[in-house]
Amino acid sequence: MSRRIPRAVSMHMAQNAFARCAEKVNTRKNLTLNRQAVGEVVSYCTMIAANDTLDFDRDKQERLCTEMNHRAEVYTVEMSAYGQPKAREKLRERTAPMLDKPFVLPAGQYPRKQREKDALAERRAAGDLVIRFFIEALDSMGYDRAQINSTVEEARKNYEQFLEWAKDGEYAAYTKLGRCVAQMTGGSTEVARVPGAGPIFSTEF
């Protein structure tokens, strides 16, 4: 008899798969943590967007997590086989036809210094990766182009809202995001910062 994977476990499976991709892309610790933190937040934003836009039930939530995890694993295998640039190119070729317009992760504050510009580039690369896994997952679940695009836009808005919350400190932003996830899953869920990472989106408080 098969056992259902708990939703929280499924979410962490998808996030951990993304983290492995991020580590292979860039081994510099601070940039890796930046990618992982953004990847996790965007992952939650996509799941909330699917729940709100497509009216997901428990089974669909779990399937989405499983499908995103699978797409991340496929990307990891392709990176090992072809290298990161070719794997990213193949991912874009698969997903670009399903998008009405390119996905651009909101910047929040406009970057002025070079290190801020570099950090934003890392965030957008991480967000782009998760969104493309999300697109592939929704496509495999049978959703059409219009549904995929409306849900991707909702995910973008969710991330934008997270950045607004972060103006009051990262603790406040993660707490509010956790409440949204708990409301979606019907249970208590803690959305924690990536271990070892300092404040990335804002100040601590």
PDB file of C-alpha atoms in Angstrom:
ATOM      1  CA  MET A   1       0.000   0.000   0.000  1.00  0.00           C
ATOM      2  CA  SER A   2       1.436   3.375  -1.013  1.00  0.00           C
ATOM      3  CA  ARG A   3       1.839   6.140   1.543  1.00  0.00           C
ATOM      4  CA  ARG A   4       1.133   9.787   0.756  1.00  0.00           C
ATOM      5  CA  ILE A   5       4.104  12.158   1.035  1.00  0.00           C
ATOM      6  CA  PRO A   6       3.300  14.912   3.573  1.00  0.00           C
ATOM      7  CA  ARG A   7       3.006  18.351   1.991  1.00  0.00           C
ATOM      8  CA  ALA A   8       5.764  19.834   4.139  1.00  0.00           C
ATOM      9  CA  VAL A   9       8.109  17.015   3.110  1.00  0.00           C
ATOM     10  CA  SER A  10       7.228  17.494  -0.569  1.00  0.00           C
ATOM     11  CA  MET A  11       7.989  21.226  -0.329  1.00  0.00           C
ATOM     12  CA  HIS A  12      11.368  20.575   1.256  1.00  0.00           C
ATOM     13  CA  MET A  13      12.154  17.986  -1.427  1.00  0.00           C
ATOM     14  CA  ALA A  14      11.608  20.611  -4.115  1.00  0.00           C
ATOM     15  CA  GLN A  15      13.614  23.240  -2.219  1.00  0.00           C
ATOM     16  CA  ASN A  16      16.507  20.842  -1.564  1.00  0.00           C
ATOM     17  CA  ALA A  17      16.606  19.883  -5.236  1.00  0.00           C
ATOM     18  CA  PHE A  18      16.877  23.558  -6.135  1.00  0.00           C
ATOM     19  CA  ALA A  19      19.633  24.023  -3.538  1.00  0.00           C
ATOM     20  CA  ARG A  20      21.697  21.302  -5.203  1.00  0.00           C
ATOM     21  CA  CYS A  21      21.333  23.135  -8.528  1.00  0.00           C
ATOM     22  CA  ALA A  22      22.420  26.409  -6.921  1.00  0.00           C
ATOM     23  CA  GLU A  23      25.522  24.824  -5.393  1.00  0.00           C
ATOM     24  CA  LYS A  24      26.613  23.435  -8.755  1.00  0.00           C
ATOM     25  CA  VAL A  25      26.057  26.787 -10.481  1.00  0.00           C
ATOM     26  CA  ASN A  26      28.157  28.862  -8.100  1.00  0.00           C
ATOM     27  CA  THR A  27      30.429  27.626  -5.317  1.00  0.00           C
ATOM     28  CA  ARG A  28      31.135  31.022  -3.748  1.00  0.00           C
ATOM     29  CA  LYS A  29      29.405  30.766  -0.388  1.00  0.00           C
ATOM     30  CA  ASN A  30      27.717  34.161  -0.204  1.00  0.00           C
ATOM     31  CA  LEU A  31      26.296  33.960  -3.729  1.00  0.00           C
ATOM     32  CA  THR A  32      25.209  30.363  -3.187  1.00  0.00           C
ATOM     33  CA  LEU A  33      23.312  31.320  -0.040  1.00  0.00           C
ATOM     34  CA  ASN A  34      21.776  34.243  -1.928  1.00  0.00           C
ATOM     35  CA  ARG A  35      20.543  31.871  -4.638  1.00  0.00           C
ATOM     36  CA  GLN A  36      19.233  29.332  -2.154  1.00  0.00           C
ATOM     37  CA  ALA A  37      17.347  31.919  -0.099  1.00  0.00           C
ATOM     38  CA  VAL A  38      15.669  33.411  -3.158  1.00  0.00           C
ATOM     39  CA  GLY A  39      14.979  29.963  -4.582  1.00  0.00           C
ATOM     40  CA  GLU A  40      13.158  28.894  -1.430  1.00  0.00           C
ATOM     41  CA  VAL A  41      11.073  32.061  -1.195  1.00  0.00           C
ATOM     42  CA  VAL A  42      10.126  31.888  -4.875  1.00  0.00           C
ATOM     43  CA  SER A  43       9.226  28.200  -4.447  1.00  0.00           C
ATOM     44  CA  TYR A  44       6.751  29.126  -1.726  1.00  0.00           C
ATOM     45  CA  CYS A  45       5.432  31.982  -3.866  1.00  0.00           C
ATOM     46  CA  THR A  46       4.731  29.597  -6.745  1.00  0.00           C
ATOM     47  CA  MET A  47       2.911  27.123  -4.510  1.00  0.00           C
ATOM     48  CA  ILE A  48       0.744  29.840  -2.990  1.00  0.00           C
ATOM     49  CA  ALA A  49       0.029  31.214  -6.473  1.00  0.00           C
ATOM     50  CA  ALA A  50      -1.060  27.797  -7.761  1.00  0.00           C
ATOM     51  CA  ASN A  51      -3.303  27.334  -4.741  1.00  0.00           C
ATOM     52  CA  ASP A  52      -4.955  30.751  -5.179  1.00  0.00           C
ATOM     53  CA  THR A  53      -5.167  30.856  -8.976  1.00  0.00           C
ATOM     54  CA  LEU A  54      -5.873  27.235  -9.849  1.00  0.00           C
ATOM     55  CA  ASP A  55      -7.769  26.318  -6.674  1.00  0.00           C
ATOM     56  CA  PHE A  56      -5.475  23.438  -5.772  1.00  0.00           C
ATOM     57  CA  ASP A  57      -6.618  20.738  -3.378  1.00  0.00           C
ATOM     58  CA  ARG A  58      -4.264  18.651  -1.258  1.00  0.00           C
ATOM     59  CA  ASP A  59      -3.537  16.105  -3.991  1.00  0.00           C
ATOM     60  CA  LYS A  60      -2.629  18.796  -6.512  1.00  0.00           C
ATOM     61  CA  GLN A  61      -0.400  20.598  -3.997  1.00  0.00           C
ATOM     62  CA  GLU A  62       1.546  17.404  -3.418  1.00  0.00           C
ATOM     63  CA  ARG A  63       1.764  16.605  -7.109  1.00  0.00           C
ATOM     64  CA  LEU A  64       3.076  20.102  -7.867  1.00  0.00           C
ATOM     65  CA  CYS A  65       5.854  19.662  -5.289  1.00  0.00           C
ATOM     66  CA  THR A  66       6.714  16.261  -6.732  1.00  0.00           C
ATOM     67  CA  GLU A  67       6.742  17.563 -10.317  1.00  0.00           C
ATOM     68  CA  MET A  68       8.905  20.588  -9.442  1.00  0.00           C
ATOM     69  CA  ASN A  69      11.309  18.299  -7.612  1.00  0.00           C
ATOM     70  CA  HIS A  70      11.467  16.031 -10.664  1.00  0.00           C
ATOM     71  CA  ARG A  71      12.160  18.943 -13.029  1.00  0.00           C
ATOM     72  CA  ALA A  72      14.950  20.147 -10.733  1.00  0.00           C
ATOM     73  CA  GLU A  73      16.463  16.663 -10.752  1.00  0.00           C
ATOM     74  CA  VAL A  74      16.300  16.553 -14.565  1.00  0.00           C
ATOM     75  CA  TYR A  75      18.111  19.889 -14.696  1.00  0.00           C
ATOM     76  CA  THR A  76      20.783  18.587 -12.297  1.00  0.00           C
ATOM     77  CA  VAL A  77      21.363  15.538 -14.507  1.00  0.00           C
ATOM     78  CA  GLU A  78      21.592  17.768 -17.586  1.00  0.00           C
ATOM     79  CA  MET A  79      24.136  20.010 -15.856  1.00  0.00           C
ATOM     80  CA  SER A  80      26.278  16.952 -15.115  1.00  0.00           C
ATOM     81  CA  ALA A  81      25.969  15.723 -18.690  1.00  0.00           C
ATOM     82  CA  TYR A  82      26.209  18.950 -20.717  1.00  0.00           C
ATOM     83  CA  GLY A  83      27.454  21.648 -18.334  1.00  0.00           C
ATOM     84  CA  GLN A  84      25.511  24.524 -16.791  1.00  0.00           C
ATOM     85  CA  PRO A  85      25.236  26.835 -19.855  1.00  0.00           C
ATOM     86  CA  LYS A  86      23.853  24.096 -22.118  1.00  0.00           C
ATOM     87  CA  ALA A  87      21.502  22.789 -19.402  1.00  0.00           C
ATOM     88  CA  ARG A  88      20.123  26.305 -18.864  1.00  0.00           C
ATOM     89  CA  GLU A  89      19.713  26.743 -22.633  1.00  0.00           C
ATOM     90  CA  LYS A  90      17.778  23.470 -22.912  1.00  0.00           C
ATOM     91  CA  LEU A  91      15.546  24.496 -19.987  1.00  0.00           C
ATOM     92  CA  ARG A  92      14.776  27.841 -21.639  1.00  0.00           C
ATOM     93  CA  GLU A  93      14.007  26.166 -24.960  1.00  0.00           C
ATOM     94  CA  ARG A  94      11.473  23.904 -23.245  1.00  0.00           C
ATOM     95  CA  THR A  95       9.729  26.648 -21.297  1.00  0.00           C
ATOM     96  CA  ALA A  96       9.965  29.824 -23.430  1.00  0.00           C
ATOM     97  CA  PRO A  97       7.164  28.756 -25.810  1.00  0.00           C
ATOM     98  CA  MET A  98       4.786  28.569 -22.851  1.00  0.00           C
ATOM     99  CA  LEU A  99       5.385  32.163 -21.685  1.00  0.00           C
ATOM    100  CA  ASP A 100       3.590  35.203 -23.092  1.00  0.00           C
ATOM    101  CA  LYS A 101       6.431  37.418 -21.873  1.00  0.00           C
ATOM    102  CA  PRO A 102       9.783  36.868 -20.140  1.00  0.00           C
ATOM    103  CA  PHE A 103       9.636  36.423 -16.367  1.00  0.00           C
ATOM    104  CA  VAL A 104      11.666  39.027 -14.477  1.00  0.00           C
ATOM    105  CA  LEU A 105      11.963  38.747 -10.708  1.00  0.00           C
ATOM    106  CA  PRO A 106      11.077  42.058  -8.993  1.00  0.00           C
ATOM    107  CA  ALA A 107      14.142  43.936  -7.808  1.00  0.00           C
ATOM    108  CA  GLY A 108      12.796  45.653  -4.718  1.00  0.00           C
ATOM    109  CA  GLN A 109      15.206  48.519  -4.123  1.00  0.00           C
ATOM    110  CA  TYR A 110      17.041  49.729  -7.203  1.00  0.00           C
ATOM    111  CA  PRO A 111      20.697  48.557  -7.045  1.00  0.00           C
ATOM    112  CA  ARG A 112      23.284  51.322  -7.097  1.00  0.00           C
ATOM    113  CA  LYS A 113      26.589  49.668  -6.168  1.00  0.00           C
ATOM    114  CA  GLN A 114      28.160  46.924  -8.256  1.00  0.00           C
ATOM    115  CA  ARG A 115      27.823  44.338  -5.498  1.00  0.00           C
ATOM    116  CA  GLU A 116      24.103  45.158  -5.308  1.00  0.00           C
ATOM    117  CA  LYS A 117      23.796  44.689  -9.056  1.00  0.00           C
ATOM    118  CA  ASP A 118      25.646  41.368  -8.812  1.00  0.00           C
ATOM    119  CA  ALA A 119      23.346  40.245  -6.001  1.00  0.00           C
ATOM    120  CA  LEU A 120      20.252  41.158  -8.038  1.00  0.00           C
ATOM    121  CA  ALA A 121      21.586  39.212 -11.022  1.00  0.00           C
ATOM    122  CA  GLU A 122      22.047  36.179  -8.763  1.00  0.00           C
ATOM    123  CA  ARG A 123      18.529  36.544  -7.374  1.00  0.00           C
ATOM    124  CA  ARG A 124      17.000  36.813 -10.812  1.00  0.00           C
ATOM    125  CA  ALA A 125      18.942  33.800 -12.055  1.00  0.00           C
ATOM    126  CA  ALA A 126      17.675  31.804  -9.077  1.00  0.00           C
ATOM    127  CA  GLY A 127      14.103  33.007  -9.512  1.00  0.00           C
ATOM    128  CA  ASP A 128      14.184  32.245 -13.232  1.00  0.00           C
ATOM    129  CA  LEU A 129      15.276  28.681 -12.496  1.00  0.00           C
ATOM    130  CA  VAL A 130      12.438  28.013 -10.042  1.00  0.00           C
ATOM    131  CA  ILE A 131       9.830  29.607 -12.313  1.00  0.00           C
ATOM    132  CA  ARG A 132      10.907  27.402 -15.215  1.00  0.00           C
ATOM    133  CA  PHE A 133      10.628  24.284 -13.028  1.00  0.00           C
ATOM    134  CA  PHE A 134       7.182  25.593 -12.041  1.00  0.00           C
ATOM    135  CA  ILE A 135       6.148  26.059 -15.689  1.00  0.00           C
ATOM    136  CA  GLU A 136       7.273  22.552 -16.606  1.00  0.00           C
ATOM    137  CA  ALA A 137       5.420  21.138 -13.602  1.00  0.00           C
ATOM    138  CA  LEU A 138       2.145  22.883 -14.479  1.00  0.00           C
ATOM    139  CA  ASP A 139       2.483  21.812 -18.104  1.00  0.00           C
ATOM    140  CA  SER A 140       2.970  18.188 -17.066  1.00  0.00           C
ATOM    141  CA  MET A 141      -0.162  18.484 -14.921  1.00  0.00           C
ATOM    142  CA  GLY A 142      -2.188  19.467 -18.002  1.00  0.00           C
ATOM    143  CA  TYR A 143      -2.677  23.208 -17.484  1.00  0.00           C
ATOM    144  CA  ASP A 144      -2.918  25.365 -20.587  1.00  0.00           C
ATOM    145  CA  ARG A 145      -0.867  28.396 -21.613  1.00  0.00           C
ATOM    146  CA  ALA A 146      -3.328  30.949 -20.221  1.00  0.00           C
ATOM    147  CA  GLN A 147      -3.502  29.197 -16.847  1.00  0.00           C
ATOM    148  CA  ILE A 148       0.285  28.884 -16.660  1.00  0.00           C
ATOM    149  CA  ASN A 149       0.840  32.558 -17.464  1.00  0.00           C
ATOM    150  CA  SER A 150      -1.758  33.817 -14.992  1.00  0.00           C
ATOM    151  CA  THR A 151      -0.241  31.648 -12.246  1.00  0.00           C
ATOM    152  CA  VAL A 152       3.315  32.760 -13.047  1.00  0.00           C
ATOM    153  CA  GLU A 153       2.161  36.390 -12.818  1.00  0.00           C
ATOM    154  CA  GLU A 154       0.538  35.660  -9.468  1.00  0.00           C
ATOM    155  CA  ALA A 155       3.806  34.141  -8.231  1.00  0.00           C
ATOM    156  CA  ARG A 156       5.642  37.303  -9.308  1.00  0.00           C
ATOM    157  CA  LYS A 157       3.160  39.406  -7.344  1.00  0.00           C
ATOM    158  CA  ASN A 158       3.602  37.159  -4.297  1.00  0.00           C
ATOM    159  CA  TYR A 159       7.362  37.702  -4.382  1.00  0.00           C
ATOM    160  CA  GLU A 160       6.793  41.429  -4.768  1.00  0.00           C
ATOM    161  CA  GLN A 161       4.593  41.309  -1.670  1.00  0.00           C
ATOM    162  CA  PHE A 162       7.344  39.452   0.208  1.00  0.00           C
ATOM    163  CA  LEU A 163       9.768  42.267  -0.629  1.00  0.00           C
ATOM    164  CA  GLU A 164       7.247  44.782   0.707  1.00  0.00           C
ATOM    165  CA  TRP A 165       6.990  42.828   3.962  1.00  0.00           C
ATOM    166  CA  ALA A 166      10.800  42.720   4.129  1.00  0.00           C
ATOM    167  CA  LYS A 167      10.872  46.499   4.467  1.00  0.00           C
ATOM    168  CA  ASP A 168       9.844  45.853   8.078  1.00  0.00           C
ATOM    169  CA  GLY A 169      12.672  43.329   8.463  1.00  0.00           C
ATOM    170  CA  GLU A 170      13.286  39.796   7.279  1.00  0.00           C
ATOM    171  CA  TYR A 171      11.770  38.269  10.410  1.00  0.00           C
ATOM    172  CA  ALA A 172       8.449  39.949   9.642  1.00  0.00           C
ATOM    173  CA  ALA A 173       8.586  38.880   5.975  1.00  0.00           C
ATOM    174  CA  TYR A 174       9.299  35.223   6.760  1.00  0.00           C
ATOM    175  CA  THR A 175       6.658  35.179   9.482  1.00  0.00           C
ATOM    176  CA  LYS A 176       3.978  36.511   7.132  1.00  0.00           C
ATOM    177  CA  LEU A 177       5.052  34.143   4.356  1.00  0.00           C
ATOM    178  CA  GLY A 178       4.807  31.267   6.826  1.00  0.00           C
ATOM    179  CA  ARG A 179       1.252  32.269   7.692  1.00  0.00           C
ATOM    180  CA  CYS A 180       0.295  32.200   4.007  1.00  0.00           C
ATOM    181  CA  VAL A 181       1.805  28.746   3.610  1.00  0.00           C
ATOM    182  CA  ALA A 182       0.058  27.508   6.763  1.00  0.00           C
ATOM    183  CA  GLN A 183      -3.263  28.805   5.453  1.00  0.00           C
ATOM    184  CA  MET A 184      -2.637  26.988   2.181  1.00  0.00           C
ATOM    185  CA  THR A 185      -1.656  23.671   3.757  1.00  0.00           C
ATOM    186  CA  GLY A 186      -4.178  23.770   6.580  1.00  0.00           C
ATOM    187  CA  GLY A 187      -1.517  23.300   9.236  1.00  0.00           C
ATOM    188  CA  SER A 188       1.354  25.055  10.948  1.00  0.00           C
ATOM    189  CA  THR A 189       4.389  25.694   8.749  1.00  0.00           C
ATOM    190  CA  GLU A 190       7.589  27.501   9.619  1.00  0.00           C
ATOM    191  CA  VAL A 191       9.357  29.230   6.749  1.00  0.00           C
ATOM    192  CA  ALA A 192      12.902  29.545   7.991  1.00  0.00           C
ATOM    193  CA  ARG A 193      15.860  31.382   6.523  1.00  0.00           C
ATOM    194  CA  VAL A 194      18.573  29.349   4.782  1.00  0.00           C
ATOM    195  CA  PRO A 195      21.011  28.070   7.465  1.00  0.00           C
ATOM    196  CA  GLY A 196      24.178  30.146   7.571  1.00  0.00           C
ATOM    197  CA  ALA A 197      22.705  33.064   5.653  1.00  0.00           C
ATOM    198  CA  GLY A 198      22.515  36.521   7.145  1.00  0.00           C
ATOM    199  CA  PRO A 199      19.814  38.995   6.126  1.00  0.00           C
ATOM    200  CA  ILE A 200      19.531  38.929   2.327  1.00  0.00           C
ATOM    201  CA  PHE A 201      16.303  40.755   1.468  1.00  0.00           C
ATOM    202  CA  SER A 202      16.449  43.421   4.161  1.00  0.00           C
ATOM    203  CA  THR A 203      17.655  44.031   7.724  1.00  0.00           C
ATOM    204  CA  GLU A 204      17.027  41.373  10.371  1.00  0.00           C
ATOM    205  CA  PHE A 205      14.236  43.361  12.072  1.00  0.00           C
TER     206      PHE A 205
END
